[in-house]
Amino acid sequence: NKYLESKKIENADTNKWFNWGEEERDIFESYAKCTMRKLNFWDKREQFWKPPLFGDEWEEKENAGEWYKWAYDYRINAHLRIIEYVNAKNSESNKNQNINSLIDFGCGTGHGFTQAFSNMDYTGFDLSRTAIDYANLRSKNNNMYNHRFYCKDFLSMPIEQKADLVFSSGTVDNVYDVNLFLKRMVSCSKKFIYFNSYRGWFPEYKYHKYDYVDKRGYFNNTISQQSIKRKLTALGCKNIKINHIWTDKDEIPIETEYYAEV
């Protein structure tokens, strides 16, 4: 704690470890990893930053169909951009750029995307059991057997499936480890990744900031575009693009989108 204070790092309160930013977490791991290896904790480090009640907000979300439809429509501009991105790739004459399969991290019920990608191989992962049950039932009723949905924490439990595009909308803002989120996206992608952040545009931040809402079981993250680019580059991605998306919302007028080749 004295070291953090000497470096004038914000949130240096060790009693609030879940609110440490990316820089504080890196410092902790650099000092503690040798001991954690000896105690056989290092192999479990991918769950270090997961609070005990994380995910409570979504695990048993009621009225899943109505809520996720509202969430999709509320951020319609960002969601349409994902669909446009896929359509643009599939219109290219270079078949290596085409997208035939998708993985959606934080899919909810899949509203909007399952309709837009009805003829494509689509796999969704989410923490909400009610949302996943709703999505699977709807897919079955609509004979969309190329769509599959799983209730799973895709950060703490690696995903074996792979797809041409791994995408996510607004999920990175609420996860407990942004860098692990990126690692999972890249590891599941055969060609591209695409995700967006709904909480704003922060080009001045060098590191991510975490703010845990313990009564709800999720994070409100301030995402650093600089850190995203560093991490994706380290993961071997190329043609990394980061853009702002204008919204019609006074509270958050700008969102951020990210895409890259894997």
XYZ file of C-alpha atoms in Angstrom:
262
model
C 0.000 0.000 0.000
C 2.890 2.383 0.779
C 4.378 1.576 -2.615
C 1.112 2.461 -4.349
C 0.885 5.707 -2.379
C 4.495 6.595 -3.203
C 3.660 6.247 -6.888
C 0.580 8.433 -6.390
C -1.640 5.723 -7.806
C -5.349 6.258 -7.265
C -7.483 3.880 -5.196
C -4.513 2.575 -3.192
C -6.788 1.232 -0.458
C -5.976 -2.470 -0.053
C -9.424 -3.029 1.466
C -10.935 -2.166 -1.905
C -8.943 -4.504 -4.133
C -11.877 -4.970 -6.505
C -11.651 -1.254 -7.337
C -7.952 -1.326 -8.179
C -7.265 -0.145 -11.689
C -5.313 -2.055 -14.296
C -2.028 -0.466 -13.183
C -2.534 -1.420 -9.528
C -3.384 -4.980 -10.511
C -0.227 -5.248 -12.609
C 1.871 -4.020 -9.681
C 0.283 -6.534 -7.310
C 0.845 -9.461 -9.660
C 4.456 -8.465 -10.335
C 5.206 -8.512 -6.586
C 3.089 -11.496 -5.580
C 3.412 -13.980 -8.431
C 6.461 -15.798 -7.023
C 4.682 -16.535 -3.740
C 1.460 -17.407 -5.537
C 3.327 -19.923 -7.688
C 4.735 -21.618 -4.584
C 1.253 -21.799 -3.060
C -0.240 -23.165 -6.294
C -2.416 -20.087 -6.755
C -0.813 -18.822 -9.961
C -2.673 -21.270 -12.210
C -5.921 -19.833 -10.831
C -4.982 -16.211 -11.449
C -7.636 -15.815 -14.148
C -10.193 -15.655 -11.335
C -8.177 -13.405 -8.988
C -10.236 -10.338 -9.779
C -13.674 -11.986 -9.752
C -15.689 -10.816 -6.704
C -17.738 -13.507 -4.936
C -21.105 -12.109 -6.029
C -20.135 -11.169 -9.568
C -22.917 -11.787 -12.074
C -25.845 -11.657 -9.644
C -27.430 -8.915 -11.743
C -27.819 -11.251 -14.724
C -27.830 -14.833 -13.484
C -31.577 -14.923 -12.899
C -32.762 -11.912 -14.856
C -36.551 -11.736 -14.905
C -38.568 -10.797 -18.000
C -35.517 -11.618 -20.086
C -37.256 -11.244 -23.433
C -38.555 -7.749 -22.717
C -35.429 -6.455 -20.964
C -32.944 -7.568 -23.634
C -35.172 -6.235 -26.401
C -35.187 -2.866 -24.630
C -31.386 -3.002 -24.199
C -30.899 -3.788 -27.896
C -33.221 -1.008 -29.065
C -31.793 1.526 -26.594
C -28.335 1.210 -28.202
C -29.563 0.529 -31.712
C -26.844 2.594 -33.442
C -24.035 0.516 -31.955
C -25.810 -2.750 -32.703
C -26.543 -1.876 -36.309
C -22.856 -1.092 -36.812
C -21.970 -4.670 -35.856
C -24.471 -6.013 -38.386
C -23.130 -3.631 -41.039
C -19.586 -4.796 -40.287
C -20.534 -8.444 -40.884
C -22.467 -7.614 -44.044
C -19.540 -5.593 -45.391
C -17.143 -8.498 -44.815
C -19.494 -10.906 -46.564
C -19.841 -8.604 -49.570
C -16.109 -8.714 -50.287
C -14.901 -10.825 -53.201
C -11.978 -12.049 -51.071
C -13.463 -15.145 -49.443
C -10.857 -15.019 -46.671
C -12.646 -11.920 -45.400
C -16.091 -13.543 -45.304
C -17.758 -14.358 -41.983
C -19.738 -17.602 -41.790
C -19.695 -18.256 -38.041
C -20.028 -16.033 -34.981
C -19.522 -16.168 -31.226
C -21.308 -13.572 -29.097
C -19.874 -12.838 -25.618
C -22.637 -11.504 -23.368
C -25.386 -12.470 -25.814
C -28.402 -12.151 -23.517
C -31.359 -13.538 -25.447
C -29.628 -12.813 -28.761
C -32.365 -10.351 -29.697
C -31.630 -8.505 -32.919
C -28.501 -10.431 -33.799
C -30.203 -13.815 -34.138
C -32.622 -12.255 -36.611
C -29.873 -10.478 -38.555
C -27.671 -13.589 -38.616
C -30.433 -16.187 -38.955
C -28.637 -18.130 -41.705
C -25.242 -18.117 -40.018
C -23.648 -20.364 -37.411
C -24.170 -18.428 -34.172
C -23.064 -19.321 -30.627
C -23.897 -17.142 -27.640
C -22.544 -17.139 -24.068
C -24.066 -15.310 -21.126
C -24.320 -15.444 -17.302
C -28.107 -15.217 -17.270
C -29.774 -18.617 -17.086
C -33.196 -17.138 -17.871
C -31.837 -15.321 -20.934
C -30.107 -18.440 -22.241
C -33.193 -20.621 -21.724
C -35.284 -18.012 -23.525
C -32.825 -17.837 -26.436
C -32.610 -21.613 -26.877
C -36.394 -22.002 -26.764
C -36.912 -19.245 -29.326
C -34.271 -20.718 -31.634
C -35.930 -24.129 -31.412
C -39.386 -22.689 -32.089
C -38.030 -20.837 -35.134
C -36.117 -23.888 -36.396
C -32.795 -22.058 -36.128
C -30.754 -25.127 -35.215
C -27.570 -23.386 -36.288
C -27.935 -21.144 -33.210
C -26.745 -22.340 -29.780
C -26.667 -20.609 -26.404
C -24.758 -21.503 -23.223
C -24.904 -20.177 -19.661
C -21.229 -19.813 -18.833
C -18.671 -17.385 -17.431
C -16.466 -17.200 -20.513
C -13.708 -15.439 -18.562
C -13.073 -17.978 -15.826
C -13.869 -20.987 -18.037
C -12.088 -21.070 -21.424
C -14.246 -21.608 -24.499
C -13.333 -24.418 -26.884
C -15.477 -23.232 -29.793
C -14.009 -21.046 -32.511
C -15.674 -18.777 -35.062
C -14.744 -16.437 -37.880
C -15.897 -13.471 -35.811
C -16.055 -13.128 -32.031
C -18.097 -10.068 -31.109
C -19.570 -8.461 -28.030
C -21.762 -5.455 -27.335
C -21.437 -3.503 -24.109
C -20.110 -6.444 -22.093
C -16.526 -5.211 -21.687
C -17.859 -2.323 -19.569
C -19.044 -4.728 -16.855
C -16.470 -7.559 -16.703
C -14.037 -8.135 -13.837
C -10.932 -8.392 -16.042
C -10.775 -6.480 -19.329
C -7.452 -7.971 -20.434
C -8.726 -11.496 -19.834
C -11.837 -10.588 -21.818
C -9.624 -9.641 -24.782
C -7.578 -12.816 -24.410
C -10.728 -14.946 -24.544
C -12.035 -13.127 -27.611
C -8.792 -13.560 -29.530
C -8.380 -17.219 -28.552
C -11.866 -18.053 -29.894
C -11.509 -16.174 -33.172
C -10.344 -17.577 -36.479
C -10.377 -14.227 -38.276
C -11.773 -11.142 -36.536
C -12.925 -9.630 -33.260
C -15.371 -6.750 -32.837
C -16.692 -5.239 -29.605
C -18.020 -1.966 -28.295
C -18.086 -0.067 -25.015
C -21.177 1.897 -24.024
C -19.707 3.971 -21.191
C -17.939 6.594 -23.269
C -14.766 7.587 -25.073
C -11.579 7.887 -22.970
C -8.501 8.367 -25.199
C -6.585 10.123 -22.405
C -6.545 7.082 -20.074
C -3.435 4.895 -20.137
C -4.997 2.129 -18.022
C -8.458 0.741 -17.354
C -10.284 1.867 -14.224
C -12.593 -0.508 -12.338
C -15.592 0.475 -10.218
C -17.379 -2.479 -8.645
C -21.073 -2.111 -7.833
C -21.174 -4.710 -5.057
C -24.933 -4.502 -4.484
C -25.558 -5.408 -8.123
C -22.624 -7.743 -8.796
C -21.021 -6.057 -11.781
C -18.374 -3.491 -12.702
C -18.694 -0.068 -14.304
C -15.390 0.096 -16.156
C -13.656 3.075 -17.683
C -12.023 1.526 -20.736
C -8.654 2.840 -21.880
C -8.301 2.838 -25.649
C -4.520 3.014 -25.205
C -4.525 -0.162 -23.105
C -6.835 -1.986 -25.527
C -4.482 -1.287 -28.404
C -1.440 -2.391 -26.371
C -3.099 -5.640 -25.326
C -4.461 -6.532 -28.760
C -1.045 -5.859 -30.272
C 0.572 -8.119 -27.651
C -1.973 -10.821 -28.517
C -0.851 -10.702 -32.144
C -3.750 -8.770 -33.642
C -3.291 -6.484 -36.625
C -5.266 -3.762 -38.397
C -6.630 -2.634 -35.030
C -9.282 0.059 -35.396
C -10.817 2.154 -32.620
C -13.664 4.537 -33.419
C -16.223 6.596 -31.580
C -19.949 6.108 -32.114
C -22.305 9.059 -31.687
C -25.490 8.303 -29.798
C -28.689 10.297 -29.295
C -28.349 10.030 -25.502
C -27.485 13.124 -23.460
C -26.041 11.083 -20.567
C -23.486 9.302 -22.785
C -23.215 10.977 -26.201
C -20.303 8.848 -27.409
C -19.629 5.106 -27.324
C -16.505 3.315 -28.551
C -16.053 0.438 -31.003
C -13.023 -1.781 -31.522
C -12.202 -4.294 -34.237
C -9.136 -6.167 -35.380
C -7.832 -9.071 -37.388
C -6.593 -12.067 -35.419
